[in-house]
Amino acid sequence: MIDITLLGTSALHPLPNRALTSAFLSCEGHSILFDCGEGTQTAARRAGVSLMKTDIVAITHYHGDHIFGIPGLLQTMTSMNRTDKLYITGPEGLSDFFEPILKLAGGLSFEIELTEIPSEGVMLAEMIRGWPHESKLSAFRTKHRIISQGYSFTLGRAGKFMPDKAKELGIPVQLWKVLQRGESVQIGDRMIMPQQVLGEARKGLKFIFTGDTTECDSLIDAARDADLMICEATFGENEQAQLAIDRGHMIFSHAADTAKNAGVKRLWLAHYSPRIEDPMLYLHNATEIFAETSCGYDGMKITLTFEN
Amino acid sequence: MIDITLLGTSALHPLPNRALTSAFLSCEGHSILFDCGEGTQTAARRAGVSLMKTDIVAITHYHGDHIFGIPGLLQTMTSMNRTDKLYITGPEGLSDFFEPILKLAGGLSFEIELTEIPSEGVMLAEMIRGWPHESKLSAFRTKHRIISQGYSFTLGRAGKFMPDKAKELGIPVQLWKVLQRGESVQIGDRMIMPQQVLGEARKGLKFIFTGDTTECDSLIDAARDADLMICEATFGENEQAQLAIDRGHMIFSHAADTAKNAGVKRLWLAHYSPRIEDPMLYLHNATEIFAETSCGYDGMKITLTFEN
């Protein structure tokens, strides 16, 4: 189960009713913040989400509207006496770009680890204590005016537990849960592996956060079969296609094309130009291509659950 | 005439309904922004104020909640194609503290001049083209945990124009306005000075923005007879007096004491701790001492006008 909250949907600068584009993912008590512009911490409060225990801040690129909220967030975490290490990830140049941010933020009550997430992903349980075993965060290259990346979060799902097999192997009922979680158990001198009592791995969950990008194959590949893609959609009108491409962005219908080509389950649009007063006016440009498109709004939430 | 808008009233971190403490002053089409925390640009939009043509950003001290909105503001000004020079002022260490801010903000469409404002003040007309002649911005030392200063803005008022004197001197009616504005005029080979046709200077207007401070004499001296003082009032209860002093702040009644001792006309409280849900609950602690106290709120406005 993954909870997603869209914290903001604006591009360029924050508006009174539209914070800068950012999303918060939580999964079994752990969490990732995707991008953090000026006002993201306030947007989170407004959405009823606490950022104080965020494990990872995943930055898509180093434009101000995606990072200027970080010094304030770090100071607020310090004022709340956070002690857990915070991981910050982003594309190449992370430590250079973070030097002024960390200088501004000043002395913190917790450690920060700047880390680059590879495209093949990291198993989060190996990085951070307590994360669900099968959760993985990967970065993928996107196409913007500067180096940028999107993120894919996947939550794997083990095969069905087979009680008959477990009984056959003489495993006490109390240990079934451990094997179901994907961990091995020791019984006497025997080591029982989860594969021995689980069926074939089942379809998990996948979430995509694009950051700023034009249409590109790497995004389509990464988003394949995702349950939810939050995709940038800076301009609404089809006539703005070339403008969008020139600026490294998408129009609504580009996002819909991407969703359709990637076969995602649902698409939320975000990162609207401040000139767009009401994104709903342009939604049809996307739904004509991909019906399961919604105009994202600040505070929009969904819980992604495993299929039966 | 001076228009003042209180843009925010929070301390430490921005809240959904309370932006960080900041105020905007405008006077005859020119303007000064006092402090700029994360979200100040959004608070200004909410209050219907445009910061895009701000002449001066006056910073009281270099704590994050007073400066983290600057990189975003500078980038928004650039996206709006500002070309006028922006003056930024603050206490000692201005260029050191601004180095990471300016690094983050990146390439701008306009020039920035970092300048320290002296305690005796600068005549703004000498610094910035088009400012009213008699307007003056001064800094005064306050007492916080780090080096800090408050600001005093005064708008002088020339003496009453004396038509009899002007006629006596043979000054054409069309030039009376120039002299009334405080400028001299040349008639033939005679130079007429405004003093020759104006009565004694009349009471002008004074505005005080304290920044973070405990009670101190320098603030009382600076605030003498001010028309409005926006004063920090971090804690509400009288029992928090020692806590406030230890942290370099004030309780509501400290602010009221200061206002009373300085003989100000009206006091607006601001910079409330995020723990204060409703500042009105503590207002009586101030009004018992100084009746003309109001709890400041985001978007609160006043126009200060000359007395008759």
Coordinates of N, CA, C and O in Angstrom, one line a residue, chain B residues 37 49 106 138 143 191 198 230:
Chain B
G37 N 10.8 36.1 4.4 CA 11.0 34.7 4.8 C 10.4 33.8 3.7 O 9.8 34.3 2.7
V49 N -0.7 42.7 -3.0 CA 0.5 43.6 -3.1 C 1.5 43.0 -4.1 O 1.8 41.9 -4.0
G106 N 21.0 32.7 -8.6 CA 21.6 32.6 -10.0 C 21.5 33.9 -10.8 O 21.4 35.0 -10.3
S138 N 16.2 54.7 8.2 CA 17.3 54.6 9.2 C 17.2 53.2 9.8 O 16.1 52.6 10.0
K143 N 18.2 44.0 20.1 CA 18.9 43.1 21.0 C 18.3 41.7 20.8 O 17.3 41.4 21.3
M191 N 17.6 82.7 -7.4 CA 17.3 81.3 -7.0 C 16.4 81.4 -5.7 O 16.8 82.0 -4.7
L198 N 7.8 78.8 2.6 CA 7.2 77.8 3.5 C 7.3 78.1 4.9 O 8.3 78.7 5.4
I230 N 5.3 48.2 14.1 CA 5.0 46.8 14.0 C 6.1 46.1 14.9 O 7.3 46.3 14.6

